[in-house]
Structures are given as structure tokens and as C-alpha cells.
Coordinates of C-alpha atoms in Angstrom, one line a residue:
Chain A
M1 CA 47.5 -162.7 55.7
F2 CA 49.9 -161.2 53.2
D3 CA 51.3 -158.5 55.5
E4 CA 54.8 -159.5 55.2
I5 CA 55.1 -159.1 51.4
L6 CA 52.8 -156.0 51.2
H7 CA 54.8 -154.1 54.0
R8 CA 58.3 -155.0 53.5
T9 CA 61.3 -152.7 52.7
P10 CA 62.5 -153.8 49.4
Q11 CA 65.9 -153.7 48.1
P12 CA 65.6 -153.8 44.4
D13 CA 68.9 -154.9 42.6
F14 CA 68.6 -155.2 39.0
E15 CA 72.2 -156.1 38.4
T16 CA 71.9 -159.2 40.5
F17 CA 68.5 -160.1 38.9
A18 CA 70.2 -159.9 35.5
S19 CA 73.2 -161.9 36.6
V20 CA 70.9 -164.5 38.0
L21 CA 69.0 -164.8 34.8
T22 CA 72.2 -165.0 32.7
G23 CA 73.7 -167.6 34.9
K24 CA 76.6 -165.5 36.1
Q25 CA 75.4 -165.8 39.7
Q26 CA 73.5 -168.3 41.7
A27 CA 70.1 -167.0 43.0
K28 CA 70.1 -166.3 46.7
K29 CA 66.3 -165.7 46.5
V30 CA 63.5 -166.1 44.1
H31 CA 63.3 -163.0 42.0
L32 CA 60.0 -161.7 40.7
V33 CA 59.2 -160.5 37.2
E34 CA 56.2 -159.4 35.2
L35 CA 55.6 -158.3 31.7
G36 CA 52.7 -156.2 32.8
I37 CA 50.2 -155.9 35.8
D38 CA 46.6 -154.5 35.2
P39 CA 46.0 -151.2 37.0
E40 CA 42.8 -152.5 38.5
L41 CA 44.8 -154.9 40.7
M42 CA 47.5 -152.5 41.5
R43 CA 44.8 -150.0 42.6
I44 CA 43.1 -152.5 45.0
I45 CA 46.4 -153.1 46.8
Y46 CA 47.3 -149.3 46.7
E47 CA 43.9 -148.2 48.1
Q48 CA 43.0 -151.2 50.4
H49 CA 46.4 -152.4 51.8
W50 CA 48.5 -149.2 51.5
Q51 CA 45.7 -146.9 52.3
K52 CA 46.7 -144.5 49.6
A53 CA 44.5 -142.6 47.1
W54 CA 44.7 -143.8 43.5
K55 CA 44.9 -141.1 40.9
Q56 CA 44.1 -141.4 37.3
D57 CA 46.2 -138.7 35.6
T58 CA 49.0 -139.8 33.3
Q59 CA 51.8 -138.8 35.6
S60 CA 50.3 -140.4 38.7
L61 CA 49.6 -143.6 36.9
V62 CA 53.3 -143.8 36.1
L63 CA 54.5 -143.0 39.7
Q64 CA 51.8 -145.4 41.2
K65 CA 53.2 -148.1 38.8
I66 CA 56.7 -147.5 39.8
E67 CA 55.9 -147.5 43.5
F68 CA 53.9 -150.7 43.1
Y69 CA 56.6 -152.6 41.3
Y70 CA 59.1 -151.4 44.0
R71 CA 57.0 -152.2 47.0
M72 CA 55.9 -155.6 45.7
G73 CA 59.7 -156.5 45.4
Y74 CA 60.4 -156.4 41.7
D75 CA 63.9 -155.5 40.4
T76 CA 62.6 -154.2 37.0
L77 CA 59.6 -152.9 35.2
R78 CA 58.8 -152.6 31.6
F79 CA 58.8 -149.3 29.7
A80 CA 56.7 -149.5 26.5
N81 CA 55.6 -146.0 25.8
A82 CA 57.6 -145.9 22.7
F83 CA 56.1 -143.5 20.1
V84 CA 54.2 -140.4 19.5
N85 CA 52.2 -139.6 16.3
L86 CA 51.2 -143.2 15.7
P87 CA 48.1 -143.4 13.5
Q88 CA 45.0 -144.6 15.0
F89 CA 45.1 -148.2 14.8
L90 CA 41.8 -150.1 14.2
A91 CA 40.2 -151.4 17.4
D92 CA 37.1 -153.2 18.6
R93 CA 35.4 -152.8 22.0
A94 CA 33.4 -155.1 24.2
Q95 CA 32.2 -155.3 27.7
D96 CA 35.0 -156.5 30.0
T97 CA 33.8 -159.8 31.6
A98 CA 36.7 -159.7 34.2
P99 CA 36.0 -159.6 38.0
L100 CA 37.9 -156.4 38.2
S101 CA 36.3 -155.2 35.1
H102 CA 37.7 -152.2 33.0
G103 CA 34.1 -151.7 32.0
V104 CA 35.0 -151.9 28.3
R105 CA 37.9 -154.0 27.0
T106 CA 39.7 -152.7 24.0
W107 CA 40.7 -155.3 21.4
V108 CA 43.0 -155.1 18.4
K109 CA 41.0 -155.4 15.3
E110 CA 42.7 -158.5 14.0
D111 CA 41.2 -159.2 10.5
D112 CA 41.9 -155.8 9.0
G113 CA 44.8 -153.4 9.1
L114 CA 45.6 -149.9 7.8
I115 CA 47.8 -151.0 4.9
H116 CA 46.3 -153.0 2.0
N117 CA 48.3 -151.7 -1.1
W118 CA 51.3 -149.6 -1.9
D119 CA 49.4 -146.3 -1.9
E120 CA 48.3 -146.9 1.6
F121 CA 51.8 -147.8 2.6
K122 CA 53.2 -144.7 1.1
A123 CA 50.6 -142.5 2.7
I124 CA 51.7 -143.5 6.3
P125 CA 53.7 -140.7 7.7
W126 CA 56.4 -142.8 8.8
D127 CA 58.8 -139.9 9.5
Q128 CA 56.5 -138.3 11.8
I129 CA 56.2 -141.4 14.1
Q130 CA 58.9 -140.4 16.6
V131 CA 60.2 -141.8 19.9
D132 CA 58.3 -140.5 22.9
R133 CA 61.0 -138.9 24.9
A134 CA 58.9 -137.1 27.7
C135 CA 57.4 -140.2 29.0
F136 CA 60.8 -142.0 29.3
Q137 CA 62.2 -139.1 31.5
L138 CA 59.2 -139.5 33.9
Y139 CA 60.0 -143.1 34.6
A140 CA 63.9 -142.4 34.6
Q141 CA 63.7 -139.8 37.0
N142 CA 61.4 -141.6 39.4
L143 CA 62.9 -145.1 39.6
P144 CA 64.0 -146.1 43.0
Q145 CA 67.8 -147.1 43.4
G146 CA 68.4 -150.4 42.2
M147 CA 65.6 -150.7 39.9
K148 CA 66.0 -150.5 36.1
M149 CA 63.6 -150.3 33.2
M150 CA 63.3 -152.9 30.5
I151 CA 62.5 -151.2 27.2
S152 CA 59.9 -152.9 25.1
Y153 CA 57.8 -152.6 22.0
P154 CA 56.4 -155.1 19.6
F155 CA 57.5 -155.5 16.0
F156 CA 55.8 -158.6 14.5
E157 CA 52.6 -158.2 16.3
I158 CA 52.2 -154.5 15.2
V159 CA 52.6 -155.5 11.6
M160 CA 50.4 -158.4 11.9
Q161 CA 47.6 -156.9 13.9
N162 CA 47.8 -153.1 13.1
W163 CA 49.5 -152.4 9.8
L164 CA 48.4 -155.4 7.7
G165 CA 45.8 -157.2 9.7
Y166 CA 46.1 -161.0 10.1
Q167 CA 44.4 -161.9 6.9
G168 CA 46.3 -159.1 5.1
L169 CA 49.6 -160.6 6.3
C170 CA 48.7 -164.2 5.5
L171 CA 47.5 -163.5 2.1
G172 CA 50.2 -160.8 1.5
L173 CA 52.9 -163.3 2.2
I174 CA 51.7 -165.2 -0.6
Q175 CA 50.3 -162.5 -3.0
N176 CA 52.2 -159.4 -2.3
P177 CA 55.5 -160.3 -0.6
D178 CA 57.3 -157.1 -1.6
L179 CA 54.6 -155.1 0.2
V180 CA 54.9 -157.3 3.3
A181 CA 58.6 -157.0 3.2
A182 CA 58.4 -153.2 3.0
V183 CA 56.0 -153.0 6.0
F184 CA 58.3 -155.2 8.0
E185 CA 61.3 -153.1 7.1
A186 CA 59.6 -149.8 7.9
W187 CA 58.3 -150.9 11.2
G188 CA 61.5 -152.9 12.1
N189 CA 63.4 -149.6 11.6
K190 CA 61.1 -147.7 13.9
V191 CA 61.4 -150.2 16.8
A192 CA 65.1 -150.2 16.3
E193 CA 65.0 -146.5 16.6
F194 CA 63.2 -146.8 19.9
Y195 CA 65.7 -149.3 21.3
Q196 CA 68.7 -147.3 19.9
T197 CA 67.4 -144.1 21.6
W198 CA 67.3 -145.6 25.1
I199 CA 69.6 -148.6 25.3
A200 CA 72.7 -146.7 26.5
D201 CA 70.7 -145.0 29.3
P202 CA 72.0 -146.1 32.7
Q203 CA 68.4 -146.5 34.0
V204 CA 67.9 -149.2 31.2
G205 CA 68.8 -152.7 32.1
G206 CA 68.0 -154.1 28.7
I207 CA 65.3 -155.0 26.0
F208 CA 62.3 -157.2 26.9
H209 CA 61.1 -157.5 23.5
S210 CA 57.5 -158.5 23.3
D211 CA 56.2 -160.2 20.2
D212 CA 53.8 -163.3 20.1
L213 CA 55.0 -165.6 17.4
G214 CA 53.0 -168.6 18.0
Y215 CA 49.5 -170.1 19.0
K216 CA 48.8 -173.3 20.8
T217 CA 50.1 -175.8 18.2
A218 CA 52.5 -173.9 15.9
T219 CA 54.0 -170.6 14.9
I220 CA 51.6 -168.1 13.4
I221 CA 53.5 -168.0 10.2
S222 CA 56.1 -170.5 8.8
P223 CA 59.6 -170.7 10.2
K224 CA 60.7 -169.9 6.7
H225 CA 58.7 -166.7 6.8
L226 CA 59.9 -166.0 10.4
R227 CA 63.5 -166.4 9.4
K228 CA 63.0 -164.1 6.4
Y229 CA 61.0 -161.2 7.9
V230 CA 61.1 -161.4 11.6
L231 CA 64.0 -163.1 13.2
P232 CA 66.7 -160.9 11.6
W233 CA 65.2 -158.0 13.4
F234 CA 65.1 -159.8 16.7
K235 CA 68.8 -160.6 16.0
K236 CA 69.4 -156.8 15.6
Y237 CA 67.6 -155.9 18.7
A238 CA 69.5 -158.6 20.8
D239 CA 72.8 -157.5 19.3
L240 CA 72.2 -153.9 20.2
A241 CA 71.5 -154.9 23.9
H242 CA 74.5 -157.2 23.9
Q243 CA 76.8 -154.6 22.6
H244 CA 75.8 -152.3 25.4
G245 CA 76.5 -155.0 27.9
K246 CA 72.7 -155.4 28.6
V247 CA 70.1 -158.2 28.6
F248 CA 67.9 -159.3 25.8
F249 CA 64.6 -160.9 27.1
L250 CA 61.9 -162.1 24.8
H251 CA 58.3 -162.4 25.5
S252 CA 56.5 -164.7 23.1
C253 CA 53.4 -166.6 23.5
G254 CA 52.4 -169.9 21.9
N255 CA 54.3 -172.8 20.5
L256 CA 57.7 -171.7 19.3
G257 CA 58.9 -175.1 18.8
L258 CA 60.5 -175.0 15.4
V259 CA 62.2 -171.6 16.0
L260 CA 63.2 -172.0 19.6
P261 CA 66.7 -173.1 18.4
D262 CA 67.0 -170.0 16.3
L263 CA 66.0 -167.9 19.4
V264 CA 68.6 -169.6 21.6
Q265 CA 71.4 -170.1 19.3
E266 CA 71.3 -167.4 16.7
I267 CA 69.5 -164.6 18.5
R268 CA 71.0 -165.5 21.8
I269 CA 68.1 -164.5 24.0
D270 CA 69.1 -164.2 27.6
A271 CA 65.7 -165.3 28.9
L272 CA 62.3 -166.3 27.6
H273 CA 58.9 -165.2 28.9
S274 CA 55.5 -166.5 28.4
F275 CA 54.8 -170.0 29.3
Q276 CA 51.6 -171.9 28.8
D277 CA 51.3 -175.4 30.3
Q278 CA 49.4 -176.5 27.3
V279 CA 52.4 -175.6 25.1
M280 CA 55.5 -176.0 27.2
P281 CA 55.4 -175.8 30.9
V282 CA 58.3 -173.6 32.3
V283 CA 59.8 -176.7 34.1
E284 CA 60.1 -178.4 30.8
F285 CA 61.6 -175.5 29.2
K286 CA 64.3 -175.2 32.0
K287 CA 65.1 -178.9 31.6
R288 CA 65.7 -178.4 27.7
Y289 CA 67.3 -175.2 27.9
P290 CA 69.0 -174.9 31.4
Q291 CA 71.4 -172.2 30.0
V292 CA 68.7 -169.8 29.0
G293 CA 66.8 -167.7 31.6
A294 CA 63.1 -168.5 32.1
L295 CA 60.8 -165.6 33.2
G296 CA 57.5 -166.1 34.8
G297 CA 56.0 -169.5 34.1
V298 CA 52.8 -169.5 36.1
D299 CA 50.2 -170.8 33.6
M300 CA 47.5 -168.0 33.3
D301 CA 44.6 -170.4 33.5
K302 CA 45.9 -172.0 36.8
L303 CA 46.7 -168.4 38.1
S304 CA 43.2 -167.3 37.3
R305 CA 41.3 -170.3 38.4
L306 CA 43.0 -172.5 41.0
A307 CA 41.9 -172.2 44.5
P308 CA 44.8 -170.7 46.4
E309 CA 45.7 -173.9 48.3
K310 CA 46.0 -175.8 44.9
L311 CA 47.8 -172.9 43.5
K312 CA 50.3 -173.0 46.3
E313 CA 51.1 -176.7 45.4
Y314 CA 51.5 -175.8 41.6
L315 CA 53.8 -172.9 42.6
Q316 CA 55.9 -175.1 45.0
Q317 CA 56.5 -177.4 42.1
I318 CA 57.6 -174.8 39.6
V319 CA 59.8 -172.9 42.0
S320 CA 61.6 -176.0 43.5
E321 CA 62.3 -177.2 40.0
C322 CA 63.3 -174.1 38.3
Q323 CA 65.3 -172.7 41.3
R324 CA 67.3 -175.9 41.3
I325 CA 68.1 -175.6 37.7
G326 CA 68.6 -171.8 38.0
Q327 CA 68.3 -168.7 35.8
F328 CA 64.7 -168.3 36.8
A329 CA 62.4 -165.5 38.1
L330 CA 58.9 -166.2 39.1
G331 CA 55.8 -164.5 37.6
S332 CA 52.7 -165.0 35.7
G333 CA 53.0 -166.9 32.4
N334 CA 51.8 -163.8 30.6
S335 CA 50.7 -160.8 32.8
V336 CA 48.8 -160.1 35.8
T337 CA 45.4 -159.3 34.3
N338 CA 42.3 -158.0 36.0
Y339 CA 40.7 -161.5 36.0
V340 CA 43.6 -162.9 38.1
P341 CA 42.1 -163.0 41.7
L342 CA 44.0 -160.7 44.0
E343 CA 44.6 -163.5 46.5
N344 CA 46.1 -165.7 43.7
Y345 CA 48.5 -163.0 42.7
L346 CA 49.6 -162.5 46.4
T347 CA 49.8 -166.3 46.8
M348 CA 52.3 -166.2 43.9
V349 CA 54.4 -163.3 45.4
Q350 CA 54.2 -165.1 48.7
A351 CA 55.5 -168.3 47.3
A352 CA 58.6 -166.4 46.0
H353 CA 59.1 -164.7 49.5
D354 CA 58.6 -168.0 51.4
W355 CA 61.1 -169.9 49.2
S356 CA 63.6 -167.1 49.5
N357 CA 63.5 -167.3 53.3
L358 CA 63.7 -171.1 53.6
Chain B
M1 CA 43.2 -188.8 -12.0
N2 CA 41.7 -187.0 -14.8
K3 CA 44.2 -184.4 -15.8
V4 CA 41.7 -181.5 -15.6
L5 CA 40.7 -182.5 -12.2
E6 CA 44.3 -182.9 -11.2
Q7 CA 45.2 -179.4 -12.4
L8 CA 42.3 -178.0 -10.4
Q9 CA 43.3 -179.9 -7.3
N10 CA 46.8 -178.6 -7.7
T11 CA 45.6 -175.2 -8.0
I12 CA 44.0 -175.4 -4.7
V13 CA 46.8 -177.3 -2.9
E14 CA 49.3 -174.7 -4.3
F15 CA 46.8 -171.8 -3.6
D16 CA 47.2 -170.3 -7.0
L17 CA 44.8 -167.5 -6.3
D18 CA 45.4 -165.6 -9.5
N19 CA 44.4 -168.7 -11.7
V20 CA 41.8 -170.6 -9.6
A21 CA 38.8 -169.0 -11.4
D22 CA 40.2 -169.8 -14.9
V23 CA 41.1 -173.4 -14.0
M24 CA 37.6 -173.9 -12.3
N25 CA 35.8 -172.4 -15.4
K26 CA 37.8 -174.9 -17.7
T27 CA 37.1 -177.6 -15.4
I28 CA 33.3 -177.0 -15.5
L29 CA 33.6 -177.1 -19.3
A30 CA 35.4 -180.3 -19.5
I31 CA 33.6 -182.2 -16.7
P32 CA 29.8 -181.9 -16.8
D33 CA 29.2 -183.4 -13.4
P34 CA 29.7 -180.9 -10.7
L35 CA 29.6 -183.6 -8.0
Q36 CA 32.7 -185.2 -9.7
I37 CA 34.5 -182.0 -9.5
L38 CA 33.6 -181.4 -5.9
N39 CA 34.3 -185.1 -4.7
Q40 CA 37.3 -185.8 -6.8
A41 CA 39.2 -182.7 -6.9
L42 CA 38.1 -180.1 -4.5
L43 CA 37.4 -182.0 -1.2
P44 CA 40.5 -184.1 -1.8
A45 CA 42.6 -181.0 -2.3
M46 CA 41.6 -179.7 1.1
N47 CA 42.4 -183.1 2.6
I48 CA 46.1 -182.7 1.2
V49 CA 46.2 -179.2 2.5
G50 CA 45.1 -180.5 5.8
Q51 CA 47.7 -183.1 5.8
R52 CA 50.5 -180.7 5.0
F53 CA 49.2 -178.4 7.9
N54 CA 49.4 -181.4 10.3
D55 CA 52.9 -182.1 8.7
Q56 CA 54.0 -178.5 9.5
E57 CA 54.8 -178.1 5.9
Y58 CA 51.9 -175.6 5.7
F59 CA 51.2 -172.9 8.3
L60 CA 48.1 -170.6 8.8
P61 CA 48.9 -168.3 5.9
E62 CA 49.1 -171.3 3.5
L63 CA 46.1 -172.9 5.0
L64 CA 44.2 -169.6 4.7
A65 CA 45.3 -169.1 1.1
A66 CA 44.3 -172.6 0.1
A67 CA 40.9 -172.3 1.8
T68 CA 40.4 -168.8 0.0
A69 CA 41.2 -170.6 -3.4
M70 CA 38.8 -173.5 -2.4
N71 CA 36.1 -170.9 -1.6
Q72 CA 36.7 -169.0 -4.8
A73 CA 36.3 -172.3 -6.7
M74 CA 33.1 -173.2 -4.8
E75 CA 31.5 -169.9 -5.6
I76 CA 31.8 -170.7 -9.4
L77 CA 30.7 -174.4 -8.8
K78 CA 27.7 -173.6 -6.5
P79 CA 25.2 -172.6 -9.3
H80 CA 26.1 -175.9 -11.1
L81 CA 25.8 -177.8 -7.8
Q82 CA 22.4 -176.4 -7.0
K83 CA 21.0 -178.2 -10.0
V84 CA 22.0 -181.5 -8.6
P85 CA 19.6 -182.8 -5.9
S86 CA 21.4 -183.8 -2.6
S87 CA 24.7 -181.9 -3.5
G88 CA 24.2 -179.2 -1.0
P89 CA 26.0 -178.9 2.2
K90 CA 25.7 -181.9 4.3
C91 CA 25.3 -180.2 7.6
K92 CA 25.1 -176.9 9.4
I93 CA 27.0 -175.2 12.1
V94 CA 26.6 -172.1 14.1
I95 CA 29.8 -170.5 15.2
G96 CA 30.9 -167.4 17.3
S97 CA 33.2 -165.8 19.7
V98 CA 31.6 -165.7 22.9
W99 CA 30.2 -162.7 25.0
G100 CA 33.1 -160.4 25.9
D101 CA 35.6 -161.7 23.4
M102 CA 36.5 -159.8 20.3
H103 CA 39.1 -162.3 19.1
D104 CA 38.1 -164.2 15.9
I105 CA 41.2 -165.1 13.9
G106 CA 40.9 -168.8 15.0
K107 CA 37.0 -168.6 14.5
N108 CA 37.4 -167.2 11.1
I109 CA 39.9 -169.8 10.0
V110 CA 37.5 -172.4 11.2
K111 CA 34.7 -170.9 9.1
I112 CA 36.8 -170.8 5.9
L113 CA 37.9 -174.3 6.5
L114 CA 34.4 -175.7 7.2
Q115 CA 33.0 -173.8 4.1
A116 CA 35.7 -175.4 2.0
A117 CA 34.6 -178.7 3.4
N118 CA 31.1 -178.1 2.0
V119 CA 29.6 -177.3 5.5
E120 CA 27.0 -174.6 5.9
V121 CA 28.4 -172.1 8.4
I122 CA 26.2 -169.6 10.2
D123 CA 28.8 -167.1 11.7
L124 CA 27.4 -165.0 14.5
G125 CA 30.7 -163.0 14.6
K126 CA 32.3 -162.0 17.9
N127 CA 31.0 -160.8 21.2
V128 CA 28.0 -162.9 20.9
P129 CA 25.6 -163.1 24.0
P130 CA 24.3 -166.6 24.9
E131 CA 20.7 -165.7 24.0
K132 CA 21.8 -165.0 20.5
F133 CA 23.2 -168.5 20.3
V134 CA 20.0 -169.8 21.7
Q135 CA 17.9 -167.9 19.2
T136 CA 19.9 -168.8 16.2
I137 CA 19.9 -172.5 17.1
Q138 CA 16.1 -172.3 17.4
E139 CA 15.8 -170.7 14.1
H140 CA 18.3 -172.7 12.0
N141 CA 18.4 -176.2 13.9
P142 CA 22.1 -176.7 13.2
Q143 CA 23.7 -180.1 14.0
F144 CA 26.7 -178.3 15.6
L145 CA 27.6 -175.2 17.5
G146 CA 31.3 -174.0 17.7
L147 CA 32.4 -171.6 20.5
S148 CA 35.6 -169.7 20.5
A149 CA 37.5 -167.5 23.2
L150 CA 40.9 -166.1 23.6
L151 CA 41.1 -165.2 27.2
T152 CA 40.6 -167.2 30.5
T153 CA 38.1 -164.6 31.5
T154 CA 35.9 -164.9 28.3
M155 CA 36.3 -168.6 28.0
L156 CA 34.1 -168.8 31.1
E157 CA 31.2 -167.5 29.0
M158 CA 31.2 -170.8 27.0
K159 CA 29.6 -172.3 30.2
S160 CA 26.9 -169.6 30.1
V161 CA 26.1 -170.6 26.5
I162 CA 25.8 -174.1 27.4
Q163 CA 23.6 -173.3 30.5
A164 CA 21.4 -171.1 28.2
L165 CA 20.9 -174.1 25.7
V166 CA 20.0 -176.4 28.7
Q167 CA 17.5 -173.9 29.9
A168 CA 16.0 -173.7 26.5
N169 CA 15.9 -177.4 26.1
L170 CA 18.2 -177.3 23.2
R171 CA 21.3 -179.0 24.5
S172 CA 20.6 -182.3 23.2
K173 CA 19.9 -180.9 19.8
V174 CA 23.5 -179.7 19.0
K175 CA 26.9 -181.1 19.4
I176 CA 29.2 -178.4 20.8
L177 CA 32.6 -177.8 19.8
I178 CA 34.9 -175.4 21.7
G179 CA 38.3 -174.0 21.0
G180 CA 40.7 -171.1 21.8
A181 CA 44.0 -170.3 23.4
P182 CA 43.1 -170.9 27.0
V183 CA 40.6 -173.9 26.2
T184 CA 41.6 -177.3 27.2
A185 CA 40.1 -180.9 26.9
E186 CA 39.6 -180.8 30.7
Y187 CA 37.7 -177.5 30.4
A188 CA 35.5 -179.0 27.6
Q189 CA 34.7 -181.9 29.9
E190 CA 34.2 -179.5 32.9
I191 CA 31.5 -177.6 31.1
H192 CA 30.0 -180.7 29.2
A193 CA 30.9 -179.6 25.8
D194 CA 31.1 -182.4 23.3
Y195 CA 34.3 -181.8 21.6
Y196 CA 37.7 -179.8 22.2
C197 CA 39.5 -178.4 19.2
A198 CA 43.1 -177.9 19.9
Q199 CA 43.4 -176.3 16.4
A200 CA 41.1 -175.1 13.4
L201 CA 41.4 -178.3 11.6
D202 CA 40.1 -180.5 14.4
A203 CA 36.8 -178.8 13.9
V204 CA 36.6 -179.9 10.4
K205 CA 37.6 -183.3 11.2
I206 CA 35.1 -183.7 14.1
V207 CA 32.2 -182.5 11.9
Q208 CA 33.3 -184.8 9.1
D209 CA 33.7 -187.8 11.3
A210 CA 30.5 -187.3 13.1
L211 CA 28.6 -187.1 9.7
E212 CA 30.2 -190.4 8.8
K213 CA 28.9 -192.2 11.8

């Protein structure tokens, strides 16, 4: 049923992909993009459709990921193996309820972080947290011609979830703003160091910064706090990409309403990723911001739960509207998780293929 | 408004965590009726906070800080309230993140806000199996059940909880509120939940409104 998309000879072309997203060029096809694809889903395609053995060692996982993105028709994939010597962040584990279960799903321990006071802040060996060079080379040496990596690592999320914990951040913003500022500063510099290390590499197409700033109805912290602690770092990262003639994409879930103008006008994001129909459907975003690229756009709930025929109708509406406006690449609203049915994922890829061949 | 009560109200609204205990203790000395303190200063303070949140003047950190101040004040007031008949929590709610789901920021905020609204909250935590919800409802007989989920895959467990309640003949005994990132009003309808909460404060409003009916 999906033979054509599973067994084609791809011709990745990151430069065209970036030109389309930034409006320098009209799209001649529907480009595909993903922030991430769960390995369980890749593995099924790899084993059942490509008849290849899936291996679990670190090197094989990287090579299989690259091959998967290449063969499925992507122009880029995300590189997020940023650091070595990170401290063990607090985590929770629970049974994975997805159809393609991991067995156990690991969750960030949200309510508590590693830093509660200045002593704990000073005890973090910041200097020892270093950019992971080995893993980058493995990717760079194995990328097919035409494909490029987008480098990516969270800033705000790591401070919120791992360093301070959500409640620590919230109360810290009010009771201990100097400590909060110091944590943002320390981690902001680390993420900058990661981006500075690789941005000039010819295999890197740009930065795909990933940081959820919102939830369903508002930003997680106030726009005032975001403007003070977070957005200046986004600006630095975006400027770095632009200074190297590369693109800056932002993945950010949730309702960004009050800071969207900052992201577009001040930070000058080239494209936004993460769309939830409950918050702002991708078509609405494209109508409001036709000059900003839109990445993905297929609502996770619909991708996960619609019957394929209904999903096709929904995809048709997104693709026709967004392609008409331009600066668009199709993909999931967040990532292709292990609870997205394989048939639905392939239906989405097929929709891009069909539209491109009209 | 009485100046002492006004000061207490402002302490909560402005989430003055360093001074809330002092102000509360002074209020108790000045105003002998704990119900008056609760009804004329503390609960109205949280209404103001809720309004500021709805107006996007306050965000989650401010909401959390104000609710923390409120709960600190309530801890001091509680022994005094216990001496007054019929001053305890007006209702009870069991809450939890469903099986497979370890996300609880939203659920914890709901808990803090409900407690601040003088509702008794039985928090089962996260990754709660359906049978635990059933058992707790049997034991505690709450008026409400609140279910939270972050992911589409775990959201589906909400339906399992409701089915388990039906099987245990408990469904009609509790009103069910659901919320979380992937949850929609349509999904609430689909699984026969009673209420959909788009945000934490919706849960407080639903519980308060239901009690007034």
C-alpha cells in the first residue's frame, strides 16, 4: 500500500528545504520534517518493510536513524547529543501504555530539581559539562549527500525541569530571583557553547532550538519573566545561526500568544514547530504569519487517533492551505511517538508524496 | 473592609510569603471569628488571584505563590476553624494522574488551588491504576474525581478509570473532571466525563459552582 514511499530513491536537498521555509524559493514539493521519531516505529519499518536487522548498539542506532530519515524522504534530521558529564537528572519511570511500548517510559521528575540553593548551584561542576564531540562526528561522517543536521538542545526546559524543578522555578522567580538568574545564565552559556561548537560545520544546516514555553492556555511563566531570563538567549542563538548564514527554527509547545510577536520580530525565527489544534492550528498560524515558516502541523491527537481515511481528509486541508501560503513543511505537530499508529504515520508521508506529484 | 482583613488579603494576593505567617497571626489576635477571616479575607483573596490569572496579569508562578501563601495561612487558621462547627471543607475530591502517566505539574496546581478554596483533596499522586481510584472512592466517598494526563496515549487511561467505576457501581456517586494537555471537551464527552478543565482554575470553579447548586 505504501510501497512507493517506502522504496523510493530519495534526493535530499537541505538547501532547497531551507530556501522554501525562509520564502526564498517556491516549493516544488511538500517537504517533510520531524523533530523526532521514536525508534520503535523506525524499527518496524526497518525490519518489516526493508527486511533489515535492527541493531541496538549506539553506533548502529545512529546509522539506522540516518538511513531511516534519508529513505523516508527527509532533508534534515536533528542532532541533540549535546553534552558529556551532565549530572544525573532526577527521573520517574512508569509502564509505557503505548501500542509500540518501550516497556518503561522515563519521565522528567518535574516537581523537583537538583538546585535548591546557592550551595547546590556552586556544587554543580559546570566546567566539566562539555560538548560531546564523538557523537557529532558519527553523524557528520555518515550523512547522505544533500542532507544536513539541525543542532538542538533545550535551554528553558532544562532549567525548569532538571536544574530547578518546576515548583522551584516558580517560587524561585518570586523568592530567589538572583539564584534563578544565575542558573539561567550558567545553562544559557552551556547551550550557546554547544551551538558555537558546531554551527560553522558544513554538515550543519542550522539550529532547531527546542524549548516548550507554553501550555494549553498561556505561557508557563509570564512574558515579563520570559523576556528577562529566556528570550535574550533565544536571540543569541538565532543571531549565531543567522551570522553563519544558517536558519534558526524553534520548537515550542503550548500557547505562545503573548510572546509570538517577540519570537517573530525580535528573535527572527525562520520557522516555528509544534502546533496543537487546541492552541493554534498550523493553518491559522500560516494565515497570521505568512512570512514565517511552519514546520509540522499535524495535531498529535489526530495523528494518533483518527482513522486513516479521516486523517487523509485532515491532511488534505492542512497541506492545501499551507502549501498555497508557502514556507511550509509537513510533519507531526510534535514528534512521531510510539503511540502513533504506523499506518497513520505512513498516511502522513504519503500525503506529502501525493501532493508533490499532483 | 476591616484594615486587618485587608492586609491579610493583600498578603495573599501579592504572595508575600515572607510575611504571611506574621500577618495571619496578627489577624487571629485582632479578629476572633475564624470564619470571618476565611470568608472575608482568604477566599476573596483567591478570587482576586484567579481573576488576575484569567486576565493574564498573573501566570502559573504567581498563581502557585499565592496559593502557597494561602495554604500557609490556612495551616495557621485550621486549629481555630476546627473549633467552629460546620467550618470544615465543604466537599471532597480525589485526584490523580492516570496509569502510565508521571506528569503532575497541572494536577499539583489543581490540588493547591482546591485546598486554597477549602476543598478536601485526596491526592493519589501519579501513575495511578484504575483500581486504586475505585478503592479510594469506595473508602472516602468524595463528591468529585479529578483525572489528569499529559500524553494522548495515557489520556486513554481516563476511559479505563470511568469503566472501572461503572463496573463497581460507583459512577453515579462522583462527578468526574478531566484535564491535561491532550484532553479536549470532545474527549470528555466521548468518555462520559462530567466536566472538561482547560486549565487548573476551571477545576476550582466547577467544584465551587456545583456546590452552590
